[in-house]
Amino acid sequence: MQVMIGVIGGSGVYQIEGLEEAAWTRVETPWGRPSDDLLVGRIAGVKVAFLPRHGRGHAHSPSSLPYRANIDALKRIGCTDVLAVSAVGSLQEGFAPGDFVLVDQYIDRTFAREKSFFGEGLVAHVGLADPTCARLGERVAEAARQSGVRLHEGATYLTMEGPQFSTRAESLLYRQWGADVIGMTGMPEAKLAREAELCYASLAMVTDYDCWHPGHDAVDVAAVIATLSANAAKARACVAALPARLGATRQACPCGCDSALTHALMTAPDRRDPDLLARLDAVAGRVL
């Protein structure tokens, strides 16, 4: 199998450099339109599909993002690995604004989003103990270090609903829970990537200290944008360095990401909803 990297660019990352033969491609999905068209090209001989998570011009809020359509579109176009780039607030003193964080765990506090491709008519339960791919994460870490960023490897990302930022009481509570960073888009994106049998890694850019830190002002959009502007080039450099690290040929994932559905389907074949089966042609075609 040939590697194809899907890059989901978050706030401040609306383009990537070095993409050869690049062309915007519209992908239709059974789950609606994705956030935007996909910019498809090659870097270091490896196919790459770039999707602006919020759409060009930042048209989608975290709660209204078409998460299922985004993941389906990446899978449908042929992606094997997905790198998600996002902006986050820090809940730990040592994770300073300007730092980068390789996320490996999540706490999902969202409540207004569709979180699964499956449901009535076809029930499935995938394992999510380790929601990111360790193999892909290692390659992302190498690319990040090559790009010269200050990187923290391993962190818990608390996903809040938004769109408002945290209250101070919430921020302090999340610190007590052991969360390291806070953002609004990490879930259900990681859950859906696992259901689609995609290897998924999350590289987060720290923009602020949320509102818990007594020595820093509470987060606001102006502070976030200022830090994003200073770090966007570094984020794009990390993305550009990843294809050479992964290589063009794909082996079976040692973490089992690409076989997550093998034992996940619960509904008997004769009780499965044909309409739902049709919508799952890309996401679950391997097992259906």
mmCIF file of C-alpha atoms in Angstrom:
data_model
loop_
_atom_site.group_PDB
_atom_site.id
_atom_site.type_symbol
_atom_site.label_atom_id
_atom_site.label_comp_id
_atom_site.label_asym_id
_atom_site.label_seq_id
_atom_site.Cartn_x
_atom_site.Cartn_y
_atom_site.Cartn_z
ATOM 1 C CA MET A 1 0.000 0.000 0.000
ATOM 2 C CA GLN A 2 1.162 3.516 -0.792
ATOM 3 C CA VAL A 3 1.268 6.105 1.980
ATOM 4 C CA MET A 4 -1.017 9.101 1.689
ATOM 5 C CA ILE A 5 -0.906 11.659 4.485
ATOM 6 C CA GLY A 6 -3.977 13.645 5.413
ATOM 7 C CA VAL A 7 -3.160 16.917 7.165
ATOM 8 C CA ILE A 8 -5.936 18.680 9.055
ATOM 9 C CA GLY A 9 -4.833 22.256 9.567
ATOM 10 C CA GLY A 10 -6.305 24.040 12.562
ATOM 11 C CA SER A 11 -6.407 27.695 13.548
ATOM 12 C CA GLY A 12 -3.582 29.577 11.867
ATOM 13 C CA VAL A 13 -2.610 26.731 9.529
ATOM 14 C CA TYR A 14 -4.591 27.286 6.346
ATOM 15 C CA GLN A 15 -1.882 26.279 3.883
ATOM 16 C CA ILE A 16 1.319 24.258 3.624
ATOM 17 C CA GLU A 17 4.422 24.992 1.605
ATOM 18 C CA GLY A 18 6.295 22.657 -0.702
ATOM 19 C CA LEU A 19 3.245 20.819 -2.014
ATOM 20 C CA GLU A 20 4.060 19.866 -5.598
ATOM 21 C CA GLU A 21 1.450 19.388 -8.326
ATOM 22 C CA ALA A 22 -1.091 20.806 -5.878
ATOM 23 C CA ALA A 23 -4.731 21.099 -6.847
ATOM 24 C CA TRP A 24 -7.899 21.739 -4.854
ATOM 25 C CA THR A 25 -10.205 18.717 -5.070
ATOM 26 C CA ARG A 26 -13.864 18.571 -4.068
ATOM 27 C CA VAL A 27 -14.837 15.390 -2.225
ATOM 28 C CA GLU A 28 -18.480 14.529 -1.649
ATOM 29 C CA THR A 29 -19.352 12.298 1.308
ATOM 30 C CA PRO A 30 -22.528 10.620 2.619
ATOM 31 C CA TRP A 31 -22.087 12.718 5.770
ATOM 32 C CA GLY A 32 -22.324 16.068 3.988
ATOM 33 C CA ARG A 33 -19.670 18.451 2.700
ATOM 34 C CA PRO A 34 -16.336 18.547 4.519
ATOM 35 C CA SER A 35 -15.063 21.843 5.911
ATOM 36 C CA ASP A 36 -13.510 22.708 2.562
ATOM 37 C CA ASP A 37 -12.083 21.184 -0.586
ATOM 38 C CA LEU A 38 -8.881 19.188 -0.162
ATOM 39 C CA LEU A 39 -5.554 20.463 -1.485
ATOM 40 C CA VAL A 40 -3.902 17.359 -2.936
ATOM 41 C CA GLY A 41 -0.278 17.102 -4.060
ATOM 42 C CA ARG A 42 3.055 15.526 -3.177
ATOM 43 C CA ILE A 43 5.918 16.236 -0.800
ATOM 44 C CA ALA A 44 9.126 14.189 -1.104
ATOM 45 C CA GLY A 45 7.282 11.855 -3.468
ATOM 46 C CA VAL A 46 4.538 11.103 -0.933
ATOM 47 C CA LYS A 47 0.920 12.011 -1.636
ATOM 48 C CA VAL A 48 -0.524 14.582 0.772
ATOM 49 C CA ALA A 49 -4.087 15.860 1.162
ATOM 50 C CA PHE A 50 -4.493 19.087 3.132
ATOM 51 C CA LEU A 51 -7.843 19.997 4.704
ATOM 52 C CA PRO A 52 -8.339 23.361 6.463
ATOM 53 C CA ARG A 53 -10.331 22.244 9.505
ATOM 54 C CA HIS A 54 -12.302 25.476 9.832
ATOM 55 C CA GLY A 55 -12.403 26.133 6.082
ATOM 56 C CA ARG A 56 -10.517 28.852 4.270
ATOM 57 C CA GLY A 57 -11.430 32.094 5.981
ATOM 58 C CA HIS A 58 -12.259 30.251 9.235
ATOM 59 C CA ALA A 59 -15.969 29.803 8.504
ATOM 60 C CA HIS A 60 -16.729 26.883 10.870
ATOM 61 C CA SER A 61 -16.890 27.010 14.669
ATOM 62 C CA PRO A 62 -15.629 24.032 16.723
ATOM 63 C CA SER A 63 -19.175 22.874 17.490
ATOM 64 C CA SER A 64 -20.422 23.124 13.898
ATOM 65 C CA LEU A 65 -17.473 21.418 12.211
ATOM 66 C CA PRO A 66 -18.491 18.512 9.951
ATOM 67 C CA TYR A 67 -16.183 16.063 11.729
ATOM 68 C CA ARG A 68 -17.636 12.941 10.120
ATOM 69 C CA ALA A 69 -17.500 14.407 6.625
ATOM 70 C CA ASN A 70 -13.890 15.525 7.165
ATOM 71 C CA ILE A 71 -12.657 12.084 8.216
ATOM 72 C CA ASP A 72 -14.723 10.308 5.559
ATOM 73 C CA ALA A 73 -13.308 12.627 2.864
ATOM 74 C CA LEU A 74 -9.724 11.863 3.891
ATOM 75 C CA LYS A 75 -10.395 8.133 3.956
ATOM 76 C CA ARG A 76 -12.347 8.271 0.686
ATOM 77 C CA ILE A 77 -9.546 10.041 -1.169
ATOM 78 C CA GLY A 78 -7.056 7.390 -0.048
ATOM 79 C CA CYS A 79 -5.359 8.693 3.112
ATOM 80 C CA THR A 80 -3.642 6.124 5.333
ATOM 81 C CA ASP A 81 -2.274 8.477 8.009
ATOM 82 C CA VAL A 82 -3.672 11.700 9.452
ATOM 83 C CA LEU A 83 -1.772 14.480 11.194
ATOM 84 C CA ALA A 84 -3.998 16.967 12.990
ATOM 85 C CA VAL A 85 -2.529 20.385 13.807
ATOM 86 C CA SER A 86 -4.362 22.577 16.298
ATOM 87 C CA ALA A 87 -4.038 25.505 18.683
ATOM 88 C CA VAL A 88 -4.386 24.811 22.412
ATOM 89 C CA GLY A 89 -4.173 26.517 25.768
ATOM 90 C CA SER A 90 -1.720 25.264 28.371
ATOM 91 C CA LEU A 91 -2.830 23.848 31.717
ATOM 92 C CA GLN A 92 0.727 23.220 32.929
ATOM 93 C CA GLU A 93 3.464 25.671 33.876
ATOM 94 C CA GLY A 94 6.042 23.862 31.772
ATOM 95 C CA PHE A 95 4.001 24.027 28.570
ATOM 96 C CA ALA A 96 4.674 27.624 27.578
ATOM 97 C CA PRO A 97 3.127 29.667 24.768
ATOM 98 C CA GLY A 98 5.086 28.939 21.609
ATOM 99 C CA ASP A 99 5.798 25.328 22.568
ATOM 100 C CA PHE A 100 4.554 22.365 20.545
ATOM 101 C CA VAL A 101 2.929 19.308 22.107
ATOM 102 C CA LEU A 102 2.514 15.789 20.753
ATOM 103 C CA VAL A 103 -0.827 14.694 22.210
ATOM 104 C CA ASP A 104 -1.384 11.037 23.112
ATOM 105 C CA GLN A 105 -4.477 11.109 25.374
ATOM 106 C CA TYR A 106 -7.819 12.914 25.493
ATOM 107 C CA ILE A 107 -10.564 13.841 27.921
ATOM 108 C CA ASP A 108 -13.747 14.459 25.949
ATOM 109 C CA ARG A 109 -16.008 17.120 27.480
ATOM 110 C CA THR A 110 -17.949 17.893 24.302
ATOM 111 C CA PHE A 111 -21.716 17.360 24.175
ATOM 112 C CA ALA A 112 -23.111 18.900 20.970
ATOM 113 C CA ARG A 113 -21.416 16.803 18.287
ATOM 114 C CA GLU A 114 -21.988 13.579 16.384
ATOM 115 C CA LYS A 115 -19.242 11.303 17.673
ATOM 116 C CA SER A 116 -19.567 8.101 15.656
ATOM 117 C CA PHE A 117 -20.156 6.809 12.149
ATOM 118 C CA PHE A 118 -22.086 3.918 13.661
ATOM 119 C CA GLY A 119 -25.354 3.692 15.570
ATOM 120 C CA GLU A 120 -28.847 2.275 15.219
ATOM 121 C CA GLY A 121 -28.793 -0.243 12.378
ATOM 122 C CA LEU A 122 -25.105 -1.048 12.761
ATOM 123 C CA VAL A 123 -23.537 -0.924 16.212
ATOM 124 C CA ALA A 124 -19.743 -0.921 16.555
ATOM 125 C CA HIS A 125 -17.351 -0.431 19.463
ATOM 126 C CA VAL A 126 -13.696 0.364 18.684
ATOM 127 C CA GLY A 127 -10.888 0.344 21.216
ATOM 128 C CA LEU A 128 -9.673 3.802 22.245
ATOM 129 C CA ALA A 129 -7.341 3.178 25.170
ATOM 130 C CA ASP A 130 -4.559 4.710 23.094
ATOM 131 C CA PRO A 131 -6.358 7.150 20.787
ATOM 132 C CA THR A 132 -3.311 8.200 18.775
ATOM 133 C CA CYS A 133 -0.894 6.096 16.736
ATOM 134 C CA ALA A 134 2.492 5.641 18.446
ATOM 135 C CA ARG A 135 4.227 4.776 15.152
ATOM 136 C CA LEU A 136 2.960 7.900 13.401
ATOM 137 C CA GLY A 137 3.622 9.959 16.533
ATOM 138 C CA GLU A 138 7.292 8.946 16.500
ATOM 139 C CA ARG A 139 7.671 10.147 12.920
ATOM 140 C CA VAL A 140 5.875 13.421 13.736
ATOM 141 C CA ALA A 141 8.208 13.967 16.703
ATOM 142 C CA GLU A 142 11.227 13.449 14.452
ATOM 143 C CA ALA A 143 9.845 15.941 11.939
ATOM 144 C CA ALA A 144 9.142 18.459 14.708
ATOM 145 C CA ARG A 145 12.633 18.184 16.149
ATOM 146 C CA GLN A 146 14.100 18.556 12.651
ATOM 147 C CA SER A 147 12.116 21.786 12.331
ATOM 148 C CA GLY A 148 13.660 23.168 15.517
ATOM 149 C CA VAL A 149 10.548 23.553 17.651
ATOM 150 C CA ARG A 150 10.427 23.045 21.401
ATOM 151 C CA LEU A 151 8.434 19.824 21.651
ATOM 152 C CA HIS A 152 6.752 18.044 24.574
ATOM 153 C CA GLU A 153 6.128 14.386 23.749
ATOM 154 C CA GLY A 154 3.065 12.933 25.455
ATOM 155 C CA ALA A 155 0.208 15.050 26.814
ATOM 156 C CA THR A 156 -3.458 14.831 27.707
ATOM 157 C CA TYR A 157 -5.721 17.113 25.676
ATOM 158 C CA LEU A 158 -9.015 18.134 27.267
ATOM 159 C CA THR A 159 -11.564 18.906 24.556
ATOM 160 C CA MET A 160 -14.175 21.432 25.666
ATOM 161 C CA GLU A 161 -17.310 22.299 23.719
ATOM 162 C CA GLY A 162 -16.750 26.017 23.274
ATOM 163 C CA PRO A 163 -16.991 28.366 21.538
ATOM 164 C CA GLN A 164 -16.426 30.376 24.716
ATOM 165 C CA PHE A 165 -13.149 29.940 26.582
ATOM 166 C CA SER A 166 -13.084 28.348 30.052
ATOM 167 C CA THR A 167 -14.149 29.922 33.294
ATOM 168 C CA ARG A 168 -11.331 30.136 35.827
ATOM 169 C CA ALA A 169 -13.032 27.489 37.972
ATOM 170 C CA GLU A 170 -13.161 25.092 35.002
ATOM 171 C CA SER A 171 -9.540 25.763 34.128
ATOM 172 C CA LEU A 172 -8.440 24.969 37.693
ATOM 173 C CA LEU A 173 -10.590 21.826 37.734
ATOM 174 C CA TYR A 174 -9.071 20.512 34.521
ATOM 175 C CA ARG A 175 -5.603 21.007 36.012
ATOM 176 C CA GLN A 176 -6.651 18.873 38.969
ATOM 177 C CA TRP A 177 -7.749 16.166 36.550
ATOM 178 C CA GLY A 178 -4.230 16.018 35.135
ATOM 179 C CA ALA A 179 -4.978 17.537 31.732
ATOM 180 C CA ASP A 180 -2.011 19.237 30.091
ATOM 181 C CA VAL A 181 -3.608 21.264 27.296
ATOM 182 C CA ILE A 182 -7.111 22.398 26.401
ATOM 183 C CA GLY A 183 -8.731 22.896 23.003
ATOM 184 C CA MET A 184 -12.039 22.657 21.171
ATOM 185 C CA THR A 185 -11.446 20.321 18.207
ATOM 186 C CA GLY A 186 -9.531 17.220 19.321
ATOM 187 C CA MET A 187 -12.717 15.245 19.848
ATOM 188 C CA PRO A 188 -14.554 13.607 18.189
ATOM 189 C CA GLU A 189 -11.926 13.890 15.453
ATOM 190 C CA ALA A 190 -9.616 11.290 17.029
ATOM 191 C CA LYS A 191 -12.523 8.924 17.721
ATOM 192 C CA LEU A 192 -13.750 9.105 14.146
ATOM 193 C CA ALA A 193 -10.251 8.542 12.758
ATOM 194 C CA ARG A 194 -10.030 5.320 14.772
ATOM 195 C CA GLU A 195 -13.435 4.180 13.492
ATOM 196 C CA ALA A 196 -12.197 4.861 9.952
ATOM 197 C CA GLU A 197 -9.069 2.762 10.630
ATOM 198 C CA LEU A 198 -6.781 5.735 10.047
ATOM 199 C CA CYS A 199 -3.531 6.224 11.943
ATOM 200 C CA TYR A 200 -3.925 9.568 13.726
ATOM 201 C CA ALA A 201 -1.467 11.904 15.431
ATOM 202 C CA SER A 202 -2.061 15.309 16.982
ATOM 203 C CA LEU A 203 0.479 18.131 17.034
ATOM 204 C CA ALA A 204 -0.720 21.034 19.156
ATOM 205 C CA MET A 205 0.636 24.588 19.293
ATOM 206 C CA VAL A 206 0.402 26.231 22.712
ATOM 207 C CA THR A 207 -0.913 29.789 22.398
ATOM 208 C CA ASP A 208 -1.725 30.803 25.992
ATOM 209 C CA TYR A 209 -2.128 29.694 29.624
ATOM 210 C CA ASP A 210 -5.939 29.520 29.422
ATOM 211 C CA CYS A 211 -7.069 31.549 32.478
ATOM 212 C CA TRP A 212 -5.672 29.619 35.467
ATOM 213 C CA HIS A 213 -2.189 31.176 35.577
ATOM 214 C CA PRO A 214 -1.926 34.063 38.101
ATOM 215 C CA GLY A 215 1.040 35.557 36.254
ATOM 216 C CA HIS A 216 -0.635 35.792 32.843
ATOM 217 C CA ASP A 217 -3.706 37.514 31.486
ATOM 218 C CA ALA A 218 -6.752 35.422 30.672
ATOM 219 C CA VAL A 219 -6.856 34.079 27.130
ATOM 220 C CA ASP A 220 -8.358 36.218 24.389
ATOM 221 C CA VAL A 221 -8.440 35.979 20.609
ATOM 222 C CA ALA A 222 -5.830 38.701 20.108
ATOM 223 C CA ALA A 223 -3.270 36.799 22.210
ATOM 224 C CA VAL A 224 -4.058 33.529 20.431
ATOM 225 C CA ILE A 225 -3.653 35.048 16.960
ATOM 226 C CA ALA A 226 -0.395 36.750 17.894
ATOM 227 C CA THR A 227 1.155 33.473 19.047
ATOM 228 C CA LEU A 228 -0.281 31.571 16.084
ATOM 229 C CA SER A 229 1.218 34.057 13.677
ATOM 230 C CA ALA A 230 4.626 33.581 15.255
ATOM 231 C CA ASN A 231 4.422 29.793 15.101
ATOM 232 C CA ALA A 232 2.475 29.005 11.931
ATOM 233 C CA ALA A 233 5.651 28.797 9.843
ATOM 234 C CA LYS A 234 7.130 26.278 12.301
ATOM 235 C CA ALA A 235 3.970 24.177 12.142
ATOM 236 C CA ARG A 236 4.102 24.155 8.357
ATOM 237 C CA ALA A 237 7.768 23.159 8.490
ATOM 238 C CA CYS A 238 6.855 20.178 10.688
ATOM 239 C CA VAL A 239 4.225 19.111 8.175
ATOM 240 C CA ALA A 240 6.630 19.486 5.268
ATOM 241 C CA ALA A 241 9.258 17.327 7.003
ATOM 242 C CA LEU A 242 6.889 14.447 7.795
ATOM 243 C CA PRO A 243 6.511 12.722 4.374
ATOM 244 C CA ALA A 244 10.236 11.993 4.083
ATOM 245 C CA ARG A 245 10.126 10.482 7.567
ATOM 246 C CA LEU A 246 7.198 8.212 6.740
ATOM 247 C CA GLY A 247 8.320 7.158 3.286
ATOM 248 C CA ALA A 248 6.113 6.215 0.360
ATOM 249 C CA THR A 249 5.405 2.562 1.183
ATOM 250 C CA ARG A 250 2.921 1.654 3.913
ATOM 251 C CA GLN A 251 3.307 -1.407 6.129
ATOM 252 C CA ALA A 252 0.619 -2.727 8.475
ATOM 253 C CA CYS A 253 0.322 -0.498 11.541
ATOM 254 C CA PRO A 254 1.938 -2.180 14.576
ATOM 255 C CA CYS A 255 -0.566 -0.358 16.805
ATOM 256 C CA GLY A 256 -3.515 -1.950 14.992
ATOM 257 C CA CYS A 257 -5.067 1.360 13.930
ATOM 258 C CA ASP A 258 -5.705 0.046 10.425
ATOM 259 C CA SER A 259 -7.566 -3.009 11.746
ATOM 260 C CA ALA A 260 -9.661 -1.326 14.459
ATOM 261 C CA LEU A 261 -12.939 -2.599 12.995
ATOM 262 C CA THR A 262 -11.938 -6.258 12.694
ATOM 263 C CA HIS A 263 -13.807 -7.297 15.837
ATOM 264 C CA ALA A 264 -15.812 -4.102 16.438
ATOM 265 C CA LEU A 265 -19.094 -4.754 14.591
ATOM 266 C CA MET A 266 -21.834 -6.023 16.889
ATOM 267 C CA THR A 267 -24.990 -6.068 14.753
ATOM 268 C CA ALA A 268 -25.793 -9.354 13.001
ATOM 269 C CA PRO A 269 -25.463 -9.114 9.195
ATOM 270 C CA ASP A 270 -29.160 -9.779 8.636
ATOM 271 C CA ARG A 271 -30.134 -6.942 11.006
ATOM 272 C CA ARG A 272 -27.925 -4.242 9.509
ATOM 273 C CA ASP A 273 -29.506 -1.116 8.045
ATOM 274 C CA PRO A 274 -28.767 -1.051 4.280
ATOM 275 C CA ASP A 275 -28.895 2.758 4.185
ATOM 276 C CA LEU A 276 -26.263 3.007 6.909
ATOM 277 C CA LEU A 277 -24.173 0.335 5.204
ATOM 278 C CA ALA A 278 -24.167 2.426 2.042
ATOM 279 C CA ARG A 279 -22.946 5.485 3.953
ATOM 280 C CA LEU A 280 -20.089 3.448 5.434
ATOM 281 C CA ASP A 281 -18.641 2.395 2.095
ATOM 282 C CA ALA A 282 -15.383 4.318 2.576
ATOM 283 C CA VAL A 283 -15.051 4.263 6.358
ATOM 284 C CA ALA A 284 -15.774 0.557 6.901
ATOM 285 C CA GLY A 285 -15.518 -0.938 3.433
ATOM 286 C CA ARG A 286 -12.687 -3.259 4.481
ATOM 287 C CA VAL A 287 -14.918 -5.185 6.896
ATOM 288 C CA LEU A 288 -18.235 -4.767 5.071
#
